[in-house]
mmCIF file of C-alpha atoms in Angstrom:
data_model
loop_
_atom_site.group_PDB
_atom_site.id
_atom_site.type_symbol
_atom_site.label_atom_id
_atom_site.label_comp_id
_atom_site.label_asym_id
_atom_site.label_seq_id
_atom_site.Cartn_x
_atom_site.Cartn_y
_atom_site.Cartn_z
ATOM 1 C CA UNK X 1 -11.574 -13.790 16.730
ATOM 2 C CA UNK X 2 -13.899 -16.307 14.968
ATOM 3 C CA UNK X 3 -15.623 -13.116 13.051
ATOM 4 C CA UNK X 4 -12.171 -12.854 10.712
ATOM 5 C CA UNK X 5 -12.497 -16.420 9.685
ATOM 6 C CA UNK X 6 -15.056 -15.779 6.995
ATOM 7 C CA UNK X 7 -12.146 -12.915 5.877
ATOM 8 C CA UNK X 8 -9.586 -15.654 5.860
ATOM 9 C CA UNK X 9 -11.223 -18.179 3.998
ATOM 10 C CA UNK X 10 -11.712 -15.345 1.340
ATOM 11 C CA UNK X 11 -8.383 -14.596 1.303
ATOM 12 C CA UNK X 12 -7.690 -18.026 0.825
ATOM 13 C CA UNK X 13 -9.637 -18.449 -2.372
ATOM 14 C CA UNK X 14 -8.567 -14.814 -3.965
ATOM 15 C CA UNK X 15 -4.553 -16.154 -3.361
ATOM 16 C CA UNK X 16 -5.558 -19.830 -4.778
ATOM 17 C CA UNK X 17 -7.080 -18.472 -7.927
ATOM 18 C CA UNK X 18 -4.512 -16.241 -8.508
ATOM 19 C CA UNK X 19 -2.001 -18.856 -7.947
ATOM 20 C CA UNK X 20 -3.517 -21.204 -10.460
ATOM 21 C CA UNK X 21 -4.080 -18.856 -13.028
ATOM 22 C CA UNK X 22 -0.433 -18.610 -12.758
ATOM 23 C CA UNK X 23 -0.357 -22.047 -13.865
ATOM 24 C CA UNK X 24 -2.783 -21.894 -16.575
ATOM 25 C CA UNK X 25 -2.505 -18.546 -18.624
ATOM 26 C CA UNK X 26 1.494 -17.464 -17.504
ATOM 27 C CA UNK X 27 3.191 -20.990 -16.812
ATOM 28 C CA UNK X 28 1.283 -22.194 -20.201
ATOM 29 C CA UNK X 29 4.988 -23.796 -21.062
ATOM 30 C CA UNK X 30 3.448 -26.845 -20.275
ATOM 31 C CA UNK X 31 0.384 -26.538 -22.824
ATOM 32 C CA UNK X 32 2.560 -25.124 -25.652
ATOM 33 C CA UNK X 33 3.179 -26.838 -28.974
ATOM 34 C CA UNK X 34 6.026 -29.494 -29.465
ATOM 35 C CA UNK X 35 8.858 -28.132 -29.860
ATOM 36 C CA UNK X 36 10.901 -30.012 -31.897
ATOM 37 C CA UNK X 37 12.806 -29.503 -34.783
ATOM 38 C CA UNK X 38 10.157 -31.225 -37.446
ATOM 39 C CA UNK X 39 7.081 -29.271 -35.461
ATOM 40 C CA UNK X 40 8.611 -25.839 -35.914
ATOM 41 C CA UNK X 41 10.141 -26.232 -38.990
ATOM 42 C CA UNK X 42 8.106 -23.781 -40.821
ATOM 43 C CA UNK X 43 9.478 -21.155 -38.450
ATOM 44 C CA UNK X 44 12.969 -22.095 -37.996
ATOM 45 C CA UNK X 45 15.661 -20.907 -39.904
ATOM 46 C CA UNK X 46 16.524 -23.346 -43.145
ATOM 47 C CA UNK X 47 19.912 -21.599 -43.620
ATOM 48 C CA UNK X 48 22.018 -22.021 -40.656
ATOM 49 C CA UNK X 49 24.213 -19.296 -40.170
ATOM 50 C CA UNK X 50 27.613 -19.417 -38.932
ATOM 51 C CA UNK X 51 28.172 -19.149 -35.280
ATOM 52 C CA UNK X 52 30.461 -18.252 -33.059
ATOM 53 C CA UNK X 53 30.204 -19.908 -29.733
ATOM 54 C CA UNK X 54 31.263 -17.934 -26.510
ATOM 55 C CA UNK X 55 33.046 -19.717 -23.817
ATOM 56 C CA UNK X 56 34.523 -17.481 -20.438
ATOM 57 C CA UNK X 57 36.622 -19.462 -18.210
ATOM 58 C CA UNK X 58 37.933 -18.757 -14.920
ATOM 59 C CA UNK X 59 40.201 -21.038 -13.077
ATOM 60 C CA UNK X 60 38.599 -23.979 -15.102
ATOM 61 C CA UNK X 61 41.943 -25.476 -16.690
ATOM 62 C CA UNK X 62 40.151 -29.271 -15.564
ATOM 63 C CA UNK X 63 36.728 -28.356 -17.284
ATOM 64 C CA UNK X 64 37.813 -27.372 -20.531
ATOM 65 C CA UNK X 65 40.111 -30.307 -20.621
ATOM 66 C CA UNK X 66 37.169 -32.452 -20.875
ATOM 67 C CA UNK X 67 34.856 -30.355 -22.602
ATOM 68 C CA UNK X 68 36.557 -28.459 -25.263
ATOM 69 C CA UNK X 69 36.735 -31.917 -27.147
ATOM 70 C CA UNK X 70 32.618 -32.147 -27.003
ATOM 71 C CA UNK X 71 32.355 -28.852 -28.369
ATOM 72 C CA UNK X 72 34.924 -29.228 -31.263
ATOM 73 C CA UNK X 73 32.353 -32.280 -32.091
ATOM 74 C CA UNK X 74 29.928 -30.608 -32.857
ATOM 75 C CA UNK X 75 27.956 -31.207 -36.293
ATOM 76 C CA UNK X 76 27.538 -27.697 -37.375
ATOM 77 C CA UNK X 77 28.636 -26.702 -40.908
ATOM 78 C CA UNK X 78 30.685 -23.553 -39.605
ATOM 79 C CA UNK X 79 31.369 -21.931 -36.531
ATOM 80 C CA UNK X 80 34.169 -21.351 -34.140
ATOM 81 C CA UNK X 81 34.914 -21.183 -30.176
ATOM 82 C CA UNK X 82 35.963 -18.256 -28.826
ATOM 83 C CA UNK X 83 37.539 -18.833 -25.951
ATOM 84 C CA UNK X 84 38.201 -16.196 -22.441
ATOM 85 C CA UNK X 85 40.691 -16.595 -20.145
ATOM 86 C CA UNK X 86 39.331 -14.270 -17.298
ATOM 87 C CA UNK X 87 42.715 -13.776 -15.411
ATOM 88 C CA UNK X 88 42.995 -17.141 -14.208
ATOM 89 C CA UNK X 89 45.829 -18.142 -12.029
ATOM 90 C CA UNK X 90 45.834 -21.865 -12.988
ATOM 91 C CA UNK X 91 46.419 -23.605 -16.582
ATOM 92 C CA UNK X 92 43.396 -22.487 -18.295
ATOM 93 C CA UNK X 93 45.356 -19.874 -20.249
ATOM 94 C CA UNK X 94 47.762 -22.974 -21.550
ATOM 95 C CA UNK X 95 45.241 -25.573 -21.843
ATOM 96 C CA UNK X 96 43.241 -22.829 -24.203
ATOM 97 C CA UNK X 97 46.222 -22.108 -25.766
ATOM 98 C CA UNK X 98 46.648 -25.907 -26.555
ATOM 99 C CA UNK X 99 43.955 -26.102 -28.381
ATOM 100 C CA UNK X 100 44.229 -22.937 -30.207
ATOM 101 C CA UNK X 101 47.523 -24.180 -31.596
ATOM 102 C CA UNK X 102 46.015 -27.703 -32.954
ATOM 103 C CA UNK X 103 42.383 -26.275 -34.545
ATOM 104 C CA UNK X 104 41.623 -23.348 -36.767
ATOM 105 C CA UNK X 105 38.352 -22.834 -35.388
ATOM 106 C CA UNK X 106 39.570 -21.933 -31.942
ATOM 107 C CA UNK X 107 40.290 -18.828 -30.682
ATOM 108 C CA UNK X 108 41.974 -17.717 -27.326
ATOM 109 C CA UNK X 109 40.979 -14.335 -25.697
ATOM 110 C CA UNK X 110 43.549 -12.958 -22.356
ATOM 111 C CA UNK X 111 42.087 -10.780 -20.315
ATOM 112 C CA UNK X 112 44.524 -8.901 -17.628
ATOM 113 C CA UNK X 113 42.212 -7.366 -14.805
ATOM 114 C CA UNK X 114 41.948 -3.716 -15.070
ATOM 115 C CA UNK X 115 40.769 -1.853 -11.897
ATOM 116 C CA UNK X 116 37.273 -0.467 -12.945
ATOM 117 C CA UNK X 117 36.195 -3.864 -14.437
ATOM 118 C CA UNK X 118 38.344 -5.985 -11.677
ATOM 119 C CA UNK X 119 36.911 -9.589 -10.843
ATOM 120 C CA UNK X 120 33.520 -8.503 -13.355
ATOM 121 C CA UNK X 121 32.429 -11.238 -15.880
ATOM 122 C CA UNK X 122 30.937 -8.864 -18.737
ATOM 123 C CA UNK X 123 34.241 -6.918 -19.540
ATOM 124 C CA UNK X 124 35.805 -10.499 -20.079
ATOM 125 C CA UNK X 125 32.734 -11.431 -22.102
ATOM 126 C CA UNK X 126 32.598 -7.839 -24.351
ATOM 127 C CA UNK X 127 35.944 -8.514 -25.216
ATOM 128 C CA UNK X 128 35.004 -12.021 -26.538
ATOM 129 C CA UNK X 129 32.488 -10.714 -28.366
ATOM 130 C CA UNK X 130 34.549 -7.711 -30.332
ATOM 131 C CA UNK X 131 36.874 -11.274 -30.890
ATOM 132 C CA UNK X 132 33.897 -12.980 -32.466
ATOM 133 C CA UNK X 133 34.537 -13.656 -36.337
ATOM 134 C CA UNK X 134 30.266 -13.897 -36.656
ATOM 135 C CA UNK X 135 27.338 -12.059 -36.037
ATOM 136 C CA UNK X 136 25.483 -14.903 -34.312
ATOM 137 C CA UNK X 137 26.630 -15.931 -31.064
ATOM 138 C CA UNK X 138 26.230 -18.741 -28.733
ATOM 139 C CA UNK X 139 27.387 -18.501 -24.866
ATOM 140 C CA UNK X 140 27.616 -21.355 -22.617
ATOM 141 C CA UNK X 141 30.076 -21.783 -19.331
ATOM 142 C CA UNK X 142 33.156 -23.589 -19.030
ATOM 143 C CA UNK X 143 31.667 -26.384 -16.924
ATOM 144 C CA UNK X 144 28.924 -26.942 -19.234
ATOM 145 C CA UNK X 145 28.930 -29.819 -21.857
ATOM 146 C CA UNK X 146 26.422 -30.238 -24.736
ATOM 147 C CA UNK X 147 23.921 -32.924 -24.415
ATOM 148 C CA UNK X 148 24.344 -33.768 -27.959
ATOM 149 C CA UNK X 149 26.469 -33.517 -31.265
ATOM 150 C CA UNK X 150 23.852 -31.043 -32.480
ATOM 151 C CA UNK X 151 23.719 -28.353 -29.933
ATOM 152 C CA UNK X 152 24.649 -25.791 -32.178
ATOM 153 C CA UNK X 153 22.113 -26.953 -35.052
ATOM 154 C CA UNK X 154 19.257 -27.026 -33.025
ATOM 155 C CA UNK X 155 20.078 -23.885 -30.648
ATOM 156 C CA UNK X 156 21.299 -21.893 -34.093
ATOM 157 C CA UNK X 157 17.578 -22.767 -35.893
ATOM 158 C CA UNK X 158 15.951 -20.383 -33.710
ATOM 159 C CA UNK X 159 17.625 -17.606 -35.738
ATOM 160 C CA UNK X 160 16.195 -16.033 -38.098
ATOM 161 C CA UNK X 161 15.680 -12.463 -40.025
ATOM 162 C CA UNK X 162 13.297 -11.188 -36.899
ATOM 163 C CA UNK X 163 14.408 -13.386 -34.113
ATOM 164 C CA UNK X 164 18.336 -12.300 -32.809
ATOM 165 C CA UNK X 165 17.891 -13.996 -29.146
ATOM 166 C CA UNK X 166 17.643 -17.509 -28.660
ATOM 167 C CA UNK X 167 16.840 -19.236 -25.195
ATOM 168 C CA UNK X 168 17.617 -22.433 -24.234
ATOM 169 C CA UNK X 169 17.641 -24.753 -21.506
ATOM 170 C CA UNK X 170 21.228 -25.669 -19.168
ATOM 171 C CA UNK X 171 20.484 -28.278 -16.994
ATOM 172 C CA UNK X 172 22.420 -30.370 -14.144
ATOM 173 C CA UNK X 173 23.716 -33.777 -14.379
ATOM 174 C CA UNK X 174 21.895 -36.246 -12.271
ATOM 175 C CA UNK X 175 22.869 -37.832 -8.834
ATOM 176 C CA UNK X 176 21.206 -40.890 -7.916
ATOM 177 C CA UNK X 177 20.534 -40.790 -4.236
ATOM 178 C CA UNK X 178 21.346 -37.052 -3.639
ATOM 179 C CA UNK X 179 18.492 -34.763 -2.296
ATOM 180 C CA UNK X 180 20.606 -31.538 -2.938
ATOM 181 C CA UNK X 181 21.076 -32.574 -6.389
ATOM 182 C CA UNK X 182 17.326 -33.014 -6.870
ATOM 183 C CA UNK X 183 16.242 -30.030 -5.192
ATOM 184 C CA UNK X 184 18.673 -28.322 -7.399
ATOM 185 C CA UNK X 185 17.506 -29.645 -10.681
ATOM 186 C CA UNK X 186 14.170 -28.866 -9.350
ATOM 187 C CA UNK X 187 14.966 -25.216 -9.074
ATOM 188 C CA UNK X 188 16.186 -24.882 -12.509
ATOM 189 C CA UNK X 189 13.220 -26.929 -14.256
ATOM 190 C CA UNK X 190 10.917 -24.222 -12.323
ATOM 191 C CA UNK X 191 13.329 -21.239 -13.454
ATOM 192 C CA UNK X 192 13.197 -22.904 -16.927
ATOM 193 C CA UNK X 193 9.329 -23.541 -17.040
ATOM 194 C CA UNK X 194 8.907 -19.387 -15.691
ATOM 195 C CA UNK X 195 10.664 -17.826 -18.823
ATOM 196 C CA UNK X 196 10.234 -20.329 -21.347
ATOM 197 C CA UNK X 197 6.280 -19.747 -20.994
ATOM 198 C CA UNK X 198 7.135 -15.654 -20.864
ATOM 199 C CA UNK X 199 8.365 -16.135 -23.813
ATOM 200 C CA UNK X 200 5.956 -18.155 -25.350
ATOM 201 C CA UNK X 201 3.636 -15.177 -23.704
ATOM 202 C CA UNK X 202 5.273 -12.665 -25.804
ATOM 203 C CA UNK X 203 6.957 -11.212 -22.701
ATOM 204 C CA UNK X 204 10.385 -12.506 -22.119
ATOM 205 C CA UNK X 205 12.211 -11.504 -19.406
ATOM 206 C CA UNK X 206 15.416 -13.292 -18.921
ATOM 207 C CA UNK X 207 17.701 -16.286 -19.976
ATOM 208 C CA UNK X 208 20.475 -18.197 -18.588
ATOM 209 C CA UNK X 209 24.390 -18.201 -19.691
ATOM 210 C CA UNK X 210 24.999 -21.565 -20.064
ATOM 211 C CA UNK X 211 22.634 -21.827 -23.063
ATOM 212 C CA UNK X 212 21.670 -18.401 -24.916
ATOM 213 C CA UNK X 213 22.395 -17.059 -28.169
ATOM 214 C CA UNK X 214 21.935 -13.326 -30.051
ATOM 215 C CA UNK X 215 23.396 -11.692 -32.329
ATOM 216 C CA UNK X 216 26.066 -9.342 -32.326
ATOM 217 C CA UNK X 217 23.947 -6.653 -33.862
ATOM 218 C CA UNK X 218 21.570 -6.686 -31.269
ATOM 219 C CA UNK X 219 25.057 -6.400 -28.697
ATOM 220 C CA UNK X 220 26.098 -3.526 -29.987
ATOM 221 C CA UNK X 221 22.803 -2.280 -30.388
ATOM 222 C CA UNK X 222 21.575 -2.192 -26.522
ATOM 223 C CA UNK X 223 25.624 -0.977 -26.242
ATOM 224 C CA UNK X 224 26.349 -4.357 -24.559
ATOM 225 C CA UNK X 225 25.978 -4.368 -20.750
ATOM 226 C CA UNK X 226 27.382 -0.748 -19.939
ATOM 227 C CA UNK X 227 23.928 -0.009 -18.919
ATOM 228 C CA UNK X 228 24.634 -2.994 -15.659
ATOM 229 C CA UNK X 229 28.555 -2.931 -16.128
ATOM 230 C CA UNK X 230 28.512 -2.211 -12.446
ATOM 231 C CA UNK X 231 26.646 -4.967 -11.435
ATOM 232 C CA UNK X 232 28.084 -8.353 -10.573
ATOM 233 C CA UNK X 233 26.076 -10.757 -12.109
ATOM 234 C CA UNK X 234 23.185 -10.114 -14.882
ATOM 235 C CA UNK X 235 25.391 -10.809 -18.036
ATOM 236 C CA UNK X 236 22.905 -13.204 -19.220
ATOM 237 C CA UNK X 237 19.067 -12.605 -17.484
ATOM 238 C CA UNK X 238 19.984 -8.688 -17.193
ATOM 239 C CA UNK X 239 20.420 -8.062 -20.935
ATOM 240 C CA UNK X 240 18.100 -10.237 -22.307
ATOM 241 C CA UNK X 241 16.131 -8.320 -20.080
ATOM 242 C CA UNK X 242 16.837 -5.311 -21.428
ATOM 243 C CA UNK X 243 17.474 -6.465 -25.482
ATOM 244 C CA UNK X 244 14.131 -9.106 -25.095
ATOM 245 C CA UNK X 245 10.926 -8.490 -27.291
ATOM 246 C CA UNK X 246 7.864 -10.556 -28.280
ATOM 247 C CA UNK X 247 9.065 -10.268 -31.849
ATOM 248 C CA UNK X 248 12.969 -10.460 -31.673
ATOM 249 C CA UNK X 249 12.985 -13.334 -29.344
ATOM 250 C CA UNK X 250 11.772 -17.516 -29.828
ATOM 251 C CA UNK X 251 12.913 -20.434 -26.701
ATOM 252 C CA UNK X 252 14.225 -24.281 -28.135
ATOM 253 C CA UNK X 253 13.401 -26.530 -25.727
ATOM 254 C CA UNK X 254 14.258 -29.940 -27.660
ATOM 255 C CA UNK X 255 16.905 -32.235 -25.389
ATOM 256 C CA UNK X 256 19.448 -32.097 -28.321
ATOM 257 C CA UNK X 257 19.678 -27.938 -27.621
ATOM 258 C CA UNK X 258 20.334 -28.666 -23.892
ATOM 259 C CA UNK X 259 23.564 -28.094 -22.269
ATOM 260 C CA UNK X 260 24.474 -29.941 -19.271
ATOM 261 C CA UNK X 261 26.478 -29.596 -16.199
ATOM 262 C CA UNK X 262 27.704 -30.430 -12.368
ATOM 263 C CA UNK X 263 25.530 -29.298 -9.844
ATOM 264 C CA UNK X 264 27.189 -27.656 -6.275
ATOM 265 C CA UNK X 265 27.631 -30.174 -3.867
ATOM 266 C CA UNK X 266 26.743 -28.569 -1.243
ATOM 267 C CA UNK X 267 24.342 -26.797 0.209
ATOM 268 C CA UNK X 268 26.644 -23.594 1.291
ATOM 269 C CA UNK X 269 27.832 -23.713 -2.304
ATOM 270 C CA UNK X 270 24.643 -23.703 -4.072
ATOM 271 C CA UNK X 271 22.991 -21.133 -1.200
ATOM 272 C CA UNK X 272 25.937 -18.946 -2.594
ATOM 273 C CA UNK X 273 25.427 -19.168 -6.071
ATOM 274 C CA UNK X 274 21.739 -18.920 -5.857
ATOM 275 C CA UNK X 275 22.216 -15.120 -4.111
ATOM 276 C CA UNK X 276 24.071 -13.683 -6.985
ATOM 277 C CA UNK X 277 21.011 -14.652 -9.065
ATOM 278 C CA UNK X 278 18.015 -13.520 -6.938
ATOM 279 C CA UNK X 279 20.187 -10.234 -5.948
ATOM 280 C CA UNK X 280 19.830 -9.371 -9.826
ATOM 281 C CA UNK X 281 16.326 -9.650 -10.352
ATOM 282 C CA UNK X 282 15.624 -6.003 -8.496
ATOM 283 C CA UNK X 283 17.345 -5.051 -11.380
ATOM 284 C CA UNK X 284 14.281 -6.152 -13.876
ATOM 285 C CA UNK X 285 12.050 -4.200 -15.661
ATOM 286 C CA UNK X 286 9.273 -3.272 -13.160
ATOM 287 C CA UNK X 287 6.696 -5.141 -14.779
ATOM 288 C CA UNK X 288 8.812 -8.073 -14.816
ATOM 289 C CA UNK X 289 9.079 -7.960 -10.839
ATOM 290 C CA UNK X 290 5.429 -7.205 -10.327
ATOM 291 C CA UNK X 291 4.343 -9.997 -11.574
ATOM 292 C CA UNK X 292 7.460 -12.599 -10.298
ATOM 293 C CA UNK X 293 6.215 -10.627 -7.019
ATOM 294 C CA UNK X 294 2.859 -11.749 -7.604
ATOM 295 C CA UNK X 295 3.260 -15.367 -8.549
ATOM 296 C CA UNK X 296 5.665 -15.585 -5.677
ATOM 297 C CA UNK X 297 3.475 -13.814 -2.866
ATOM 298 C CA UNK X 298 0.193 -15.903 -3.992
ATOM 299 C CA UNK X 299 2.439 -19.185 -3.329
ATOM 300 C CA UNK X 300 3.052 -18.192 0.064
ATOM 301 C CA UNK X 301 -0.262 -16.656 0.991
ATOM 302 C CA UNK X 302 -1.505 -20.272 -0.477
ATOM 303 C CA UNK X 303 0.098 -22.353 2.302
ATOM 304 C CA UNK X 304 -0.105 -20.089 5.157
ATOM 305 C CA UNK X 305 -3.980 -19.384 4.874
ATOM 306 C CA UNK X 306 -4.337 -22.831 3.949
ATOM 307 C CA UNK X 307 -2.333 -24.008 7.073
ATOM 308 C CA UNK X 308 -4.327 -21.210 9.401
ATOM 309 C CA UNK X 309 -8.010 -21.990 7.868
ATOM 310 C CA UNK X 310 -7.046 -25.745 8.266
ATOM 311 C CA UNK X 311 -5.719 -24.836 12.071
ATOM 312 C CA UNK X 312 -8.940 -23.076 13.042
ATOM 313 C CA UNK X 313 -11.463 -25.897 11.193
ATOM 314 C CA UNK X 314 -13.175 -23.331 9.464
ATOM 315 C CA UNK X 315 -14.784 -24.796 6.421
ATOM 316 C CA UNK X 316 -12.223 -27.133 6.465
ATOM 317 C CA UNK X 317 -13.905 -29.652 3.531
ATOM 318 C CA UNK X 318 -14.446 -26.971 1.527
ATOM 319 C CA UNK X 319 -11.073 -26.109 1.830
ATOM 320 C CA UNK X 320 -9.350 -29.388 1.258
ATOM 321 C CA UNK X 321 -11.302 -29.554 -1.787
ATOM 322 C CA UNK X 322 -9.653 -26.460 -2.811
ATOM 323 C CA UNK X 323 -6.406 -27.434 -2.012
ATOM 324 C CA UNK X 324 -6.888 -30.911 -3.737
ATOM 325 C CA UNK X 325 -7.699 -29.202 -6.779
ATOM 326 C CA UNK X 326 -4.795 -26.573 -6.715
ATOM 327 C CA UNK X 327 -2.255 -29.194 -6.242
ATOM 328 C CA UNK X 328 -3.550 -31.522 -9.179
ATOM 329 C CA UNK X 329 -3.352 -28.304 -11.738
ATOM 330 C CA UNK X 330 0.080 -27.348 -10.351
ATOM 331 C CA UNK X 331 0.946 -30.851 -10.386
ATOM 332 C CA UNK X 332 0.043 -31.694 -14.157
ATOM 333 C CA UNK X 333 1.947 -28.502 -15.517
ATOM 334 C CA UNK X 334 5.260 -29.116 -13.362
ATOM 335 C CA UNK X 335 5.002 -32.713 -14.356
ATOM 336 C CA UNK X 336 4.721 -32.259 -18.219
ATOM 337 C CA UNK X 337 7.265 -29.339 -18.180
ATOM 338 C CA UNK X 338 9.225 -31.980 -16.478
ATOM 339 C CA UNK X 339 8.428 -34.284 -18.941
ATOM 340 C CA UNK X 340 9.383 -32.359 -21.787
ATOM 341 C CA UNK X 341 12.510 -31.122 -20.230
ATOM 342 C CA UNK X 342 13.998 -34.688 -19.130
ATOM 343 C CA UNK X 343 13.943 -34.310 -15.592
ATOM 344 C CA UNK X 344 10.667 -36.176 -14.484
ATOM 345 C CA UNK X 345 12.066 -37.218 -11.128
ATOM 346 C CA UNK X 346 11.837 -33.861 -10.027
ATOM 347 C CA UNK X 347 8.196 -34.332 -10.271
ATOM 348 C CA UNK X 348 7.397 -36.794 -8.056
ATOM 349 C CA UNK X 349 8.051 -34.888 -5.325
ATOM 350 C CA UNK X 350 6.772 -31.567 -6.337
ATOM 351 C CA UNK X 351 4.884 -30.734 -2.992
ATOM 352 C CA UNK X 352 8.028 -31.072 -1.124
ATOM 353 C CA UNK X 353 9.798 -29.497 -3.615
ATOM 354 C CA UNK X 354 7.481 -26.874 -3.978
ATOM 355 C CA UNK X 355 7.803 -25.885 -0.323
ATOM 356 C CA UNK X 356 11.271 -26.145 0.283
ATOM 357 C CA UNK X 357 11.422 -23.815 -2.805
ATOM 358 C CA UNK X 358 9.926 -21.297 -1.073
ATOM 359 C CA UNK X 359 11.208 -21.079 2.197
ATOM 360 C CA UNK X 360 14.969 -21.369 0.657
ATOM 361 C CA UNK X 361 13.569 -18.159 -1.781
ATOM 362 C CA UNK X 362 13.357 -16.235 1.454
ATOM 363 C CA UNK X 363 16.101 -17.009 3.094
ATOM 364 C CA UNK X 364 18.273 -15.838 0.059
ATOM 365 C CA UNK X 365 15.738 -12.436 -0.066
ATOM 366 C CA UNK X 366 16.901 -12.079 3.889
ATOM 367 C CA UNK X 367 20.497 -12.613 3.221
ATOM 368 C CA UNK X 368 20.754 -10.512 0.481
ATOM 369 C CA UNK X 369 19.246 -7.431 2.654
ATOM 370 C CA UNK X 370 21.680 -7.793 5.351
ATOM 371 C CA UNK X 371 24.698 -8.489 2.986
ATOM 372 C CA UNK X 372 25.293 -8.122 -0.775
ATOM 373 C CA UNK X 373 26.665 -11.365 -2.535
ATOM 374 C CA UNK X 374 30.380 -12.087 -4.056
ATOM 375 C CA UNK X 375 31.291 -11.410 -7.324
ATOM 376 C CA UNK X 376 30.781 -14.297 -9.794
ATOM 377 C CA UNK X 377 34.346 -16.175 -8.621
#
């Protein structure tokens, strides 16, 4: 047995390198420029066009109670709310309707259920879009608020003559004292940090709903999501998957572009949620998934030949020395993503973070072989 420990320990370095040169040529959102509206100002666009912000709502009569105000607050020169009422059965159709009736610059979208689109978020959200009075767009969920006034100004200065998709950053509101909460948060900084630095990379590969903007050209272009109708989820990662280029697509990562919302509050919830996302990444370009495999397998390679060269004593200085040095790189790039995207508690705790995120990863992957996940509510 003792003549595979040599093997091991090589293993062990190949899966560390690779793992860290994760962190330091395709996690290089850490290293990239300021981005702030004064830093990229040559690049931004100086004429802000009007926008049209998407909103599809489902059974969320309390949400947009309390957050349709924010959003009519916003300091943006023009642009309207489109609102969709995706066959709820409480009072979001009347609480929409409300606010329709008191300001111009709101408009209500019904949608009745029809049975080859039944319960499936992207019909609701094509029809908002064929609603939408302009060609730029903005989407964000019903239980998402803007962090700031000037959401739409700094989300909408990503636009310009080559760029038609804008990412940006949703986060969760914070809970002192809750571990779910943090682990949560921690989950989306990582998701954040993974294609915010693809796209800085030139290779973007997906995007999240409750901040992301195109343009209606580029909808109608790709011929919306008809070619993932079928799917449950995927209305945001799956077409900017599909749409996404190195030269039609920029990130804004500045806290006044950030959206905000609730996190699940518990763990079933959240486990829940989190299946409908994973199950769509098989649907990714395969280049995409290689090297999310990659990045993924290398983490977990990482800890158990670590733990198993560690177990056996087998060079066992060398290797802490190795795993001393993998941790402060990792550490330094989660902590001034973290940094930069205001959530530098999750930070502090990155190792335990970092391995809870793994094992939770595969227990969603084994769920989602035995069962496929519910539709999106």
């Amino acid at each position: 047995m003792e003549h595979l420990y040599p093997y091991l320990f090589y293993l062990f370095i190949i899966v560390t390198a690779v793992n860290v040169c994760y962190y330091f040529f395709f996690y290089r959102f850490a290293f990239a420029k300021a981005n702030t509206t004064k830093a990229l100002s040559k690049n931004l666009n100086p004429a802000l066009p009007p926008i049209s912000v998407i909103v599809c709502a489902k059974n969320e009569a309390e949400n947009l109670k309390k957050h349709i105000p924010k959003l009519l607050e916003q300091d943006y020169p023009e642009f309207q709310i489109v609102f969709i009422n995706d066959a709820s059965s409480d009072d979001t159709e009347e609480v929409m309707e409300q606010f329709a009736l008191s300001d111009k610059r709101v408009k209500q979208v019904n949608v009745v259920n029809v049975e080859a689109f039944w319960g499936n978020k992207k019909y609701a959200l094509t029809l908002g879009v064929k609603a939408a009075a302009y060609e730029h767009l903005l989407f964000t969920d019903a239980d998402c608020v803007p962090a700031t006034s000037n959401w739409i100004r700094e989300m909408a200065r990503g636009f310009s003559q080559e760029k038609e998709i804008v990412l940006g950053y949703g986060g969760y509101e914070k809970v002192k004292g809750s571990l779910l909460n943090q682990l949560i948060r921690y989950e989306t900084l990582f998701t954040a940090v993974q294609y915010f630095s693809y796209a800085i990379g030139g290779k973007p590969y997906m995007g999240v709903g409750r901040n992301l903007a195109y343009t209606t050209n580029l909808f109608y272009e790709q011929r919306g999501f008809i070619n993932h109708i079928k799917i449950r989820s995927g209305d945001d990662d799956l077409f900017v998957n599909q749409a996404a280029t190195s030269q039609n697509t920029t990130a804004i990562w500045n806290y006044e572009s950030f959206t905000i919302s609730k996190a699940k509050k518990s763990y079933r919830a959240w486990f829940t949620q989190k299946r409908r996302h994973v199950n769509v990444a098989k649907y990714y370009k395969w280049t995409d998934k290689f090297l999310l495999a990659i990045f993924y397998s290398s983490q977990l390679l990482f800890f158990l030949s670590a733990f198993l060269i560690l177990f056996t004593s087998f060079q066992w200085e060398i290797c802490l020395a190795i795993i001393g040095l993998r941790y402060l790189i990792a550490w330094i790039a989660v902590g001034v993503s973290a940094y930069r995207l205001q959530e530098k508690d999750c930070a502090w705790f990155f190792p335990l973070n970092e391995l809870f995120l793994i094992f939770f990863q595969l227990s969603i992957f084994s769920a989602n072989l035995i069962s496929k996940p519910n539709r999106w509510k």
